[in-house]
């Protein structure tokens, strides 16, 4: 894929500089030496660089765009890097806002992101251009003479636009550590991904064949609007002319590379909850509009309405039950994403028949996706009191109920082979733009008595401290349901997958035998960071092959439950083939290890698995043990643990990671 390396920021206001941080360069800078004669403070007084750096040994200029989401996060991350490098007192940190931002932006950023360092405006992008800064955020580390010691990204959390991963290299922090010790900086330059400093000129009043209001707005609202609106999950809105002019060129690249809209899949069967994707004709219109100077055209009399943030919750009516966890969760400003389980107490004396379960995110900026299970209430009580699990993976500043996905978790959840029932069964989930999960008409999910609901949340961090208090709505099925059938969920596990050696790409292959006639209702493909694609194919007893679901660009951030419009009839003797394309090379931007190293099967996100979720409808009195594969995970896990002992240990940067493995004995 051709990587799109820049994106456009949404700076709306024109420049008016109260602060001016102006590098009056007498000449263009040589490779390492920049001439910085003077800067201006608030009152217009000229200061030399020496005075600005105020007897500091080093200074960091942090180039930012106020409305560029990646750049906002950089404020907190750079401050943290400074603290972690031990250079708080010896290094001066200065924010430099590039053109289009104004004094109001400075105040907003300082307040929202609690920035405790001074900001300046870079009028006409002069400083940026002198230093060759083309993308924000960019950090420039200098000595007081203006010699550049490091220039580039803060860390490698975003290596491709539209994708967030974990930070494996903290480049600024490492450069600071070297420089503070007076050593040459080992990596002096890195590539930055973010918003471009220069933005394209537009001619809003020009006449064009393609116009914003008539042609472009409907395309963007339909395909992008559910997420890219003010309270949507996406980091910026694409809802008006100005938003669109600044983002459109980046957007076209991401659409063509099938990165946006996210989570695109291919199937031989239609889905009930299909998300729209722009057609090639629409992309051509977007291109033409850009080339014509982005004319605005006349606004329609009735403004177009944005699509709802959760398209498929329309017409659901009032929920019968609303559940909340014990309390809200506080999510610290920076660090890797957080995966955490929350218990929603139910523990009833009778089974519930439901048609829909809906997770209502408390804070859409942080709730990325979630999976909902029911789980034995007594078991939940035991898990919740395990301190090792309740503290698992929390960063300083994270606080709230629930527990983490530590290595002991699956041991608790191990299925009793004598009882058919898995004590932990998936019943729904939430992904942005994909509101809730509905059972096909005529069937219902049974939530057994004496169970609670358990939600695994995947939280993003935004650069500031956030809280979330998400609720679950249950909608009971009150209509007729087929009493002879049972709606169930399970997983397919590739029992042959143990380890992915470093610097290799390979395709895994496994098959799941359909032991009785059944109806397949939906899938949620599942793997972790090494999984780049996953395909599920149905082989009919006569040998005919059909694609159930193919995820060409698997991304752990975009796991969804895909439900077929009509459940698929699968006859006894059919097979479901599952194949994952695994990439443990450094070309995989999500690879948790840099350089790559052996990754073992396991349930932590830095481990790997081939483990798609599946929902099927079987006969109520069936003897078919559909949880068999879930159990096999423990056997595979035990072998993996032995392998890990022999060839590990895994020293990835996750807290406690050396203990990570599937829980215990086979
Ligand atoms: C299902 C929700 C969703 C839909 C639909 C969606 N986006 Fe996004 N978009 C996101 C999220 C979330 C991000 C931030 C990246 C991330 O978290 O993976 C993003 C990021 C972006 C970015 C910036 C890249 C970055 O890394 O921040 C652009 C440009 C973009 N989207 C354009 C579009 C366009 C154009 C469409 C429609 C054709 C679209 N998106 C549809 C959720 C969505």
XYZ file of C-alpha atoms and ligand atoms in Angstrom:
709
model
C 0.000 0.000 0.000
C 1.189 3.455 -0.718
C 1.499 5.122 2.627
C -0.146 8.469 3.052
C 2.281 10.384 5.169
C 0.491 13.620 5.737
C -2.913 14.796 6.697
C -4.455 18.175 6.702
C -5.378 19.945 9.908
C -8.590 21.769 10.583
C -7.269 25.173 11.386
C -10.083 27.508 10.900
C -9.052 30.864 12.119
C -6.745 33.223 10.357
C -3.453 34.103 11.840
C -3.154 37.067 14.062
C -0.007 36.916 15.986
C 0.127 38.235 19.494
C 3.136 36.147 20.220
C 5.636 35.952 17.498
C 8.323 33.412 17.553
C 10.285 34.447 14.565
C 13.547 32.951 13.541
C 15.082 35.750 11.522
C 17.333 33.570 9.524
C 19.834 35.560 7.509
C 20.208 32.569 5.279
C 18.665 29.128 4.934
C 20.009 26.776 7.549
C 22.854 24.465 6.787
C 22.300 20.809 7.717
C 22.851 21.180 11.414
C 23.288 24.858 12.115
C 20.278 27.136 12.255
C 20.717 30.822 12.699
C 18.308 32.049 15.297
C 18.918 35.668 16.097
C 15.835 36.726 17.918
C 12.385 35.828 19.053
C 9.660 38.128 20.317
C 7.854 37.788 23.568
C 4.283 38.812 24.294
C 5.120 42.503 24.656
C 7.040 42.506 21.401
C 10.410 42.613 23.097
C 13.159 40.879 21.161
C 15.016 38.128 22.947
C 18.015 36.215 21.841
C 17.814 32.459 21.744
C 20.131 32.417 24.732
C 17.670 34.468 26.751
C 14.778 32.292 25.634
C 16.487 29.104 26.629
C 17.069 30.767 29.992
C 20.241 29.049 31.027
C 18.882 25.682 29.939
C 21.277 23.169 28.487
C 18.921 22.115 25.702
C 15.653 23.152 24.107
C 12.832 21.319 22.360
C 10.639 23.116 19.856
C 7.406 21.217 19.495
C 5.666 22.139 16.227
C 1.911 21.696 16.514
C -1.384 22.380 14.779
C -4.165 23.212 17.219
C -6.855 21.119 15.517
C -4.641 18.285 14.358
C -5.615 15.394 16.654
C -2.222 13.710 16.513
C -0.584 16.947 17.404
C -2.806 17.544 20.431
C -1.720 14.249 21.906
C 1.901 15.261 21.350
C 1.591 18.001 23.994
C 1.112 15.489 26.781
C 3.497 12.947 25.306
C 6.367 15.417 24.938
C 5.878 16.681 28.492
C 5.980 13.104 29.695
C 9.115 12.349 27.693
C 10.817 15.301 29.253
C 9.954 14.082 32.745
C 10.966 10.519 31.949
C 14.306 11.574 30.475
C 15.114 13.281 33.788
C 15.710 16.540 31.931
C 12.918 18.631 33.456
C 15.242 21.314 34.818
C 17.814 21.273 32.057
C 15.592 21.360 28.975
C 13.303 24.180 27.807
C 10.161 22.960 26.037
C 8.373 25.393 23.708
C 5.238 24.860 21.661
C 5.238 26.419 18.203
C 1.841 26.648 16.505
C 2.069 26.794 12.735
C 0.069 29.140 10.494
C -3.722 29.360 10.717
C -3.593 28.988 14.500
C -4.063 32.021 16.700
C -3.800 33.197 20.293
C -7.204 31.725 21.068
C -5.873 28.321 20.022
C -2.977 28.728 22.426
C -5.345 29.377 25.315
C -7.564 26.471 24.367
C -4.693 24.008 24.034
C -3.087 25.111 27.273
C -6.318 24.681 29.129
C -7.552 21.463 27.525
C -4.257 19.629 27.608
C -2.929 21.205 30.790
C 0.236 22.244 28.988
C 2.677 23.877 31.372
C 5.137 25.249 28.837
C 5.046 28.404 26.712
C 3.544 28.501 23.227
C 4.381 30.785 20.322
C 2.857 31.374 16.931
C 4.852 30.733 13.804
C 3.732 33.497 11.498
C 3.648 32.380 7.868
C 5.307 29.118 8.892
C 8.666 30.836 8.794
C 10.285 28.897 11.561
C 8.886 25.626 10.290
C 10.135 26.303 6.812
C 13.598 27.340 8.040
C 13.892 24.085 9.881
C 12.341 22.002 7.127
C 9.361 20.991 9.272
C 6.621 19.832 6.894
C 4.368 17.845 9.190
C 3.005 18.450 12.694
C 3.642 17.220 15.334
C 7.411 17.443 14.934
C 9.913 17.814 17.741
C 13.220 19.615 17.210
C 15.866 19.196 19.907
C 18.643 21.828 19.886
C 21.520 23.029 21.931
C 21.556 26.735 22.941
C 23.645 27.552 19.875
C 20.845 26.284 17.655
C 22.550 23.110 16.580
C 19.910 20.489 15.812
C 20.489 17.293 17.752
C 17.236 15.515 16.867
C 14.312 16.204 14.555
C 11.259 14.055 14.003
C 8.410 12.213 15.720
C 7.867 11.863 19.444
C 7.234 8.140 19.239
C 6.108 5.561 16.686
C 2.518 5.150 17.867
C 1.245 6.228 14.441
C 3.261 5.009 11.489
C 0.409 5.089 9.003
C -2.505 7.471 9.038
C -5.752 5.892 10.110
C -3.925 3.359 12.293
C -3.008 3.576 15.936
C -0.646 1.073 17.436
C 1.405 0.855 20.600
C 4.546 2.913 20.975
C 7.605 0.723 20.637
C 10.190 3.472 20.232
C 10.129 6.721 22.169
C 12.407 8.612 19.810
C 12.296 12.013 21.504
C 12.821 10.495 24.942
C 15.789 8.481 23.675
C 17.322 11.502 21.938
C 16.903 13.558 25.115
C 18.549 10.853 27.200
C 21.596 10.780 24.903
C 21.871 14.556 24.670
C 21.504 15.050 28.432
C 24.438 12.733 28.978
C 26.442 14.744 26.474
C 26.570 11.819 24.057
C 25.882 12.040 20.339
C 22.211 11.305 19.691
C 22.023 7.822 18.179
C 18.972 8.370 15.998
C 19.084 12.026 14.980
C 16.240 12.051 12.450
C 12.950 10.193 12.115
C 9.980 10.480 9.805
C 6.870 12.155 11.175
C 3.293 11.184 10.369
C 0.686 13.838 10.933
C -0.901 16.950 9.481
C 0.911 18.948 6.790
C 2.068 22.423 7.691
C 1.105 23.881 4.306
C -2.513 23.643 3.188
C -3.943 24.000 -0.286
C -5.527 27.278 -1.407
C -9.228 27.092 -2.170
C -11.549 29.185 -4.325
C -14.901 28.714 -2.578
C -16.820 31.142 -4.808
C -15.567 29.756 -8.101
C -17.999 27.994 -10.406
C -17.194 24.334 -10.912
C -18.807 21.256 -12.372
C -18.588 19.686 -8.930
C -19.797 21.647 -5.909
C -19.564 21.049 -2.192
C -23.170 21.318 -1.134
C -24.644 19.564 -4.138
C -22.096 16.801 -4.772
C -19.534 16.405 -2.020
C -21.393 16.818 1.250
C -23.829 13.945 0.541
C -20.926 11.575 -0.231
C -19.090 12.429 2.959
C -22.170 12.423 5.155
C -23.263 9.010 3.933
C -19.870 7.302 4.076
C -18.058 9.097 6.862
C -20.603 11.134 8.841
C -21.558 8.502 11.420
C -18.061 8.784 12.915
C -16.685 12.099 11.652
C -19.030 14.438 13.505
C -18.584 16.440 16.669
C -19.574 13.702 19.081
C -18.408 10.875 16.885
C -15.577 8.477 17.508
C -13.297 9.960 14.834
C -10.826 12.569 16.012
C -12.259 15.382 13.854
C -15.540 16.206 12.076
C -15.963 16.128 8.299
C -19.235 17.922 8.543
C -18.869 21.344 6.925
C -17.127 23.034 4.024
C -14.083 24.127 6.016
C -13.475 20.740 7.632
C -13.734 19.193 4.220
C -11.325 21.512 2.417
C -8.580 20.813 4.908
C -9.040 17.042 5.055
C -10.198 16.049 1.609
C -6.879 15.304 -0.055
C -5.738 13.059 2.767
C -9.185 11.490 2.815
C -9.005 10.556 -0.875
C -5.732 8.707 -0.255
C -7.195 6.825 2.698
C -10.347 5.916 0.767
C -8.310 4.605 -2.172
C -6.150 2.543 0.148
C -9.330 1.209 1.799
C -8.211 2.463 5.217
C -11.292 4.694 5.557
C -14.078 3.874 6.173
C -12.434 1.385 8.512
C -13.234 -2.309 8.885
C -14.080 -3.061 5.228
C -14.876 -6.692 4.451
C -15.828 -8.829 1.463
C -18.377 -11.661 1.432
C -20.464 -13.775 -0.922
C -23.425 -13.116 1.402
C -25.008 -9.753 2.224
C -24.680 -8.407 5.766
C -27.512 -6.926 7.793
C -25.279 -4.178 9.138
C -23.311 -3.265 6.040
C -21.465 0.065 6.271
C -21.342 2.255 3.181
C -18.081 2.656 1.243
C -17.549 5.367 -1.431
C -17.822 4.088 -5.002
C -15.025 4.705 -7.550
C -17.347 7.257 -9.187
C -17.655 9.151 -5.911
C -13.885 9.132 -5.435
C -13.504 10.554 -8.961
C -15.935 13.343 -8.007
C -13.886 14.144 -4.912
C -10.746 14.353 -7.049
C -12.387 16.570 -9.630
C -13.705 18.872 -6.920
C -10.188 19.321 -5.515
C -8.758 20.053 -8.957
C -11.447 22.697 -9.567
C -10.437 24.577 -6.386
C -13.195 23.150 -4.134
C -16.122 25.439 -5.064
C -18.771 25.711 -2.405
C -21.953 26.177 -4.460
C -25.307 27.162 -2.971
C -26.339 25.688 0.372
C -29.563 23.657 0.193
C -32.694 25.217 1.727
C -32.933 22.437 4.276
C -29.492 21.496 5.521
C -28.566 17.870 5.050
C -28.826 15.862 8.276
C -25.802 13.973 9.551
C -26.357 10.227 9.920
C -26.838 8.954 13.477
C -23.655 7.921 15.309
C -25.118 4.416 15.818
C -26.974 3.693 12.572
C -28.525 0.403 13.543
C -30.130 1.416 16.804
C -32.906 3.198 14.943
C -36.369 1.927 15.768
C -35.263 -0.176 18.719
C -37.635 1.513 21.114
C -37.130 1.696 24.848
C -34.809 -0.824 26.493
C -36.281 -3.238 29.021
C -33.208 -3.188 31.246
C -30.341 -0.726 31.611
C -27.177 -1.836 33.389
C -24.110 0.041 34.616
C -20.808 -1.147 36.042
C -19.841 -0.352 39.637
C -18.530 3.095 38.786
C -16.901 5.213 36.107
C -13.446 4.508 34.694
C -10.761 7.187 34.574
C -8.384 6.799 31.646
C -4.945 8.429 31.906
C -3.890 10.866 29.182
C -1.173 8.943 27.382
C 0.265 5.475 26.942
C -0.784 2.382 25.053
C -4.460 1.610 24.638
C -6.208 -0.034 27.578
C -8.174 -3.297 27.377
C -10.318 -3.870 30.437
C -13.261 -5.988 31.565
C -16.228 -4.562 33.450
C -18.912 -6.521 35.235
C -22.527 -5.426 34.744
C -24.376 -7.208 37.549
C -27.522 -9.092 36.602
C -27.588 -12.379 38.555
C -31.255 -13.173 38.011
C -33.215 -16.236 39.112
C -34.524 -16.895 35.630
C -33.243 -16.952 32.072
C -33.728 -13.883 29.909
C -34.630 -14.055 26.237
C -33.298 -11.047 24.412
C -33.394 -9.799 20.841
C -30.781 -7.081 21.140
C -28.019 -6.000 23.418
C -26.686 -2.509 23.006
C -23.627 -0.969 24.567
C -24.050 2.786 24.910
C -20.604 4.375 25.108
C -20.310 6.918 27.900
C -17.472 8.736 26.134
C -17.124 8.107 22.415
C -13.706 9.707 22.262
C -12.216 6.861 24.289
C -14.481 3.821 23.779
C -13.092 2.223 20.673
C -14.766 -1.122 20.597
C -16.197 -3.545 23.090
C -17.375 -7.115 23.319
C -20.249 -8.209 25.555
C -20.468 -11.648 27.149
C -22.596 -13.278 29.775
C -20.627 -15.013 32.471
C -21.291 -17.015 35.604
C -21.971 -14.629 38.527
C -20.024 -16.626 41.122
C -17.087 -16.811 38.786
C -17.192 -13.058 38.290
C -17.107 -12.553 42.044
C -13.962 -14.676 42.239
C -12.271 -12.931 39.349
C -13.140 -9.488 40.655
C -11.380 -10.149 43.952
C -8.124 -11.221 42.276
C -5.903 -8.197 42.870
C -3.380 -9.243 40.250
C -6.145 -9.034 37.658
C -7.761 -5.840 38.890
C -4.432 -3.994 38.578
C -3.444 -5.660 35.331
C -2.114 -3.291 32.643
C -3.268 -0.155 34.466
C -1.040 2.860 33.977
C -0.553 5.521 36.650
C -3.685 7.655 36.488
C -5.982 4.833 35.314
C -8.588 4.169 37.942
C -11.896 2.358 38.139
C -13.713 -0.944 38.588
C -13.143 -4.061 36.517
C -10.169 -6.225 35.739
C -7.512 -6.711 33.099
C -6.756 -9.472 30.683
C -3.942 -11.049 32.668
C -2.584 -14.531 32.096
C -4.734 -16.113 34.800
C -7.974 -14.939 33.283
C -8.624 -17.748 30.856
C -7.910 -20.279 33.572
C -10.956 -18.955 35.415
C -13.006 -19.132 32.287
C -12.070 -22.649 31.333
C -15.059 -24.532 30.027
C -16.296 -27.546 31.925
C -16.152 -30.300 29.276
C -18.992 -32.216 30.968
C -21.437 -29.377 30.641
C -22.249 -28.135 27.194
C -22.357 -24.604 28.396
C -19.438 -22.273 28.077
C -19.531 -20.117 31.162
C -18.517 -17.187 29.092
C -20.409 -16.588 25.895
C -20.339 -13.623 23.575
C -23.701 -11.987 22.988
C -22.856 -8.724 21.329
C -20.511 -5.859 20.941
C -20.032 -2.305 19.938
C -17.837 -0.820 17.275
C -17.977 2.771 16.149
C -20.525 3.318 13.422
C -21.947 -0.129 14.112
C -24.303 0.396 17.017
C -25.623 -2.896 18.314
C -26.102 -6.507 17.627
C -29.485 -7.953 16.705
C -30.530 -11.584 16.716
C -32.203 -12.808 13.502
C -35.987 -12.677 13.679
C -37.632 -15.705 15.239
C -34.697 -16.454 17.544
C -33.410 -15.040 20.798
C -30.236 -14.957 22.831
C -30.681 -16.709 26.142
C -28.912 -15.066 29.030
C -28.930 -17.863 31.611
C -29.948 -17.219 35.197
C -27.151 -16.596 37.702
C -25.018 -14.829 35.171
C -23.758 -11.268 34.853
C -22.808 -9.404 31.744
C -19.134 -8.772 31.180
C -17.824 -6.185 28.763
C -14.344 -5.997 27.414
C -13.609 -2.392 26.596
C -10.897 -1.199 24.313
C -10.015 2.361 25.315
C -8.058 4.886 23.292
C -6.184 7.642 25.068
C -6.676 11.206 23.858
C -3.818 13.183 25.419
C -5.957 14.339 28.339
C -7.459 12.514 31.292
C -10.891 11.155 30.324
C -13.683 9.307 32.094
C -16.128 6.786 30.734
C -19.284 5.319 32.235
C -20.840 3.165 29.525
C -24.164 1.425 29.971
C -25.747 -1.676 28.496
C -29.319 -1.738 27.259
C -31.144 -5.038 26.969
C -34.166 -5.453 24.714
C -36.253 -8.509 25.548
C -37.724 -10.672 22.817
C -41.439 -10.693 23.460
C -42.558 -12.125 20.125
C -42.694 -15.721 18.932
C -39.426 -17.622 18.865
C -38.621 -21.072 17.519
C -38.669 -23.251 20.656
C -36.678 -26.034 19.000
C -33.628 -23.878 18.300
C -30.905 -22.347 20.336
C -28.856 -19.326 19.443
C -25.204 -19.748 20.486
C -21.837 -18.104 20.153
C -18.436 -19.729 20.084
C -14.965 -19.423 18.610
C -12.910 -21.266 16.070
C -9.360 -21.749 17.298
C -6.452 -22.751 15.088
C -5.041 -25.577 17.174
C -1.885 -25.723 15.067
C -0.894 -22.135 15.637
C 1.760 -21.863 18.359
C 4.358 -19.382 17.331
C 5.168 -16.893 14.629
C 8.945 -16.748 14.078
C 10.515 -13.331 13.554
C 10.962 -11.848 10.057
C 8.440 -14.193 8.474
C 5.112 -13.917 6.740
C 2.856 -16.917 6.550
C -0.692 -18.009 6.024
C -2.307 -20.180 8.684
C -4.926 -22.738 7.765
C -7.459 -24.562 9.872
C -10.953 -25.985 9.407
C -13.973 -26.344 11.681
C -16.319 -29.218 11.013
C -20.057 -28.564 11.015
C -21.309 -31.621 12.889
C -25.033 -30.989 12.442
C -27.261 -28.952 10.154
C -27.251 -25.395 11.484
C -27.679 -21.750 10.608
C -24.672 -19.456 10.665
C -25.691 -16.023 11.819
C -22.505 -13.971 11.931
C -18.801 -13.618 12.567
C -16.319 -11.369 14.209
C -12.893 -12.098 12.728
C -10.224 -12.044 15.405
C -6.455 -11.934 15.653
C -3.957 -9.487 17.146
C -1.182 -7.234 15.830
C 0.526 -9.714 13.492
C -2.721 -10.608 11.729
C -2.934 -8.607 8.498
C -5.825 -10.430 6.847
C -8.319 -13.125 7.854
C -10.605 -15.191 5.654
C -13.437 -17.549 6.559
C -14.664 -19.794 3.772
C -17.568 -22.225 3.779
C -16.942 -25.566 2.074
C -20.242 -27.277 1.336
C -20.424 -31.084 1.550
C -20.343 -31.172 -2.285
C -17.058 -29.245 -2.296
C -18.477 -25.858 -3.302
C -16.550 -22.989 -1.678
C -18.088 -19.652 -0.666
C -16.482 -16.686 1.080
C -18.198 -16.075 4.393
C -16.059 -13.111 5.299
C -12.724 -11.820 4.093
C -11.011 -8.972 5.957
C -8.338 -7.760 3.557
C -6.863 -5.251 6.017
C -7.345 -6.695 9.428
C -6.855 -4.156 12.202
C -7.218 -5.088 15.857
C -8.783 -1.652 16.385
C -11.706 -2.397 14.139
C -13.163 -5.694 15.293
C -16.819 -5.866 14.457
C -19.589 -8.365 14.586
C -20.829 -8.896 11.060
C -24.325 -10.373 10.901
C -25.699 -11.889 7.701
C -28.935 -10.474 6.393
C -30.278 -14.029 6.259
C -28.613 -16.695 8.417
C -26.697 -19.119 6.164
C -27.840 -22.742 6.079
C -24.839 -25.012 6.602
C -25.427 -28.751 6.228
C -23.779 -31.415 8.360
C -20.371 -32.219 6.882
C -19.663 -28.661 5.754
C -16.421 -27.094 6.843
C -15.530 -23.559 7.824
C -11.963 -22.847 6.743
C -10.113 -20.112 8.584
C -6.949 -18.599 7.250
C -4.934 -15.712 8.667
C -2.176 -13.872 6.926
C 0.448 -13.282 9.611
C 3.228 -10.766 9.210
C 6.034 -10.765 11.744
C 8.353 -8.546 9.708
C 9.187 -4.925 10.388
C 7.108 -3.976 7.341
C 4.037 -4.616 9.512
C 3.410 -1.215 11.148
C 1.464 -2.901 13.961
C 4.230 -5.324 14.900
C 4.540 -5.064 18.696
C 8.264 -5.770 18.532
C 10.968 -3.725 16.930
C 13.047 -5.520 15.726
C 10.637 -8.436 15.258
C 10.908 -11.419 17.577
C 9.090 -14.707 18.048
C 5.465 -14.115 19.033
C 3.627 -16.960 20.755
C -0.015 -17.886 20.871
C -1.661 -16.185 23.826
C -4.490 -13.925 24.814
C -2.583 -10.715 25.447
C -2.672 -8.323 22.540
C 1.114 -8.595 22.180
C 0.691 -12.372 21.801
C -1.099 -13.707 18.750
C -4.057 -15.937 17.928
C -6.360 -17.156 15.168
C -9.662 -17.018 17.009
C -12.708 -15.716 15.084
C -15.998 -15.449 16.974
C -19.034 -17.071 15.397
C -22.734 -17.025 16.195
C -24.822 -19.982 15.098
C -28.287 -21.417 15.574
C -28.455 -25.113 16.461
C -31.067 -27.612 17.655
C -31.942 -27.148 21.280
C -31.426 -30.817 22.098
C -28.264 -31.139 20.097
C -25.400 -33.157 21.582
C -22.961 -31.145 19.534
C -20.301 -29.597 21.755
C -19.756 -26.274 20.005
C -17.459 -25.082 22.803
C -14.893 -27.770 21.941
C -12.612 -25.363 20.159
C -12.743 -22.908 23.011
C -11.437 -25.674 25.239
C -8.697 -26.507 22.796
C -7.317 -23.065 23.489
C -6.135 -24.335 26.869
C -4.299 -27.277 25.332
C -2.645 -25.001 22.789
C -1.963 -22.564 25.612
C -0.105 -25.161 27.670
C 2.115 -26.109 24.755
C 2.735 -22.460 24.025
C 3.723 -21.855 27.628
C 6.338 -24.591 27.382
C 7.604 -23.150 24.090
C 7.756 -19.710 25.567
C 9.775 -20.981 28.506
C 12.209 -22.643 26.154
C 12.507 -19.892 23.559
C 11.187 -16.785 25.337
C 11.068 -14.852 27.493
C 9.024 -12.218 25.811
C 10.562 -8.892 26.689
C 8.132 -6.613 24.937
C 7.442 -3.269 26.535
C 4.122 -4.174 28.119
C 4.002 -4.214 31.866
C 4.333 -7.707 33.372
C 4.542 -9.114 29.929
C 6.994 -11.872 30.694
C 4.196 -13.635 32.556
C 1.736 -13.392 29.715
C 0.466 -16.679 28.481
C -2.704 -18.673 28.268
C -3.776 -19.675 31.703
C -2.302 -22.832 33.002
C -2.843 -26.521 32.592
C -4.456 -28.187 29.588
C -16.584 3.792 11.758
C -16.136 5.104 12.001
C -15.450 5.854 10.879
C -15.920 6.016 9.597
C -17.230 5.520 9.003
C -14.916 6.809 8.917
N -13.887 7.108 9.769
Fe -12.210 8.204 9.307
N -11.496 7.863 11.169
C -12.143 7.190 12.175
C -11.264 7.122 13.335
C -11.596 6.504 14.670
C -10.064 7.758 12.977
C -8.784 7.912 13.805
C -7.856 6.800 13.486
C -8.077 5.578 14.334
O -8.423 5.692 15.496
O -7.863 4.465 13.825
C -10.250 8.223 11.621
C -9.280 8.909 10.925
C -9.469 9.484 9.678
C -8.525 10.347 9.006
C -7.228 10.879 9.556
C -6.175 9.869 9.721
C -5.677 9.720 11.147
O -4.848 8.874 11.316
O -6.119 10.412 12.085
C -9.083 10.691 7.810
C -8.491 11.599 6.752
C -10.366 10.015 7.730
N -10.572 9.306 8.874
C -11.231 10.115 6.662
C -12.419 9.394 6.567
C -13.281 9.439 5.398
C -13.032 10.280 4.166
C -14.324 8.608 5.656
C -15.476 8.273 4.749
C -15.176 7.903 3.404
C -14.136 8.062 6.984
N -12.965 8.561 7.489
C -15.011 7.181 7.591
C -13.403 6.646 12.121
C -14.176 6.561 10.976
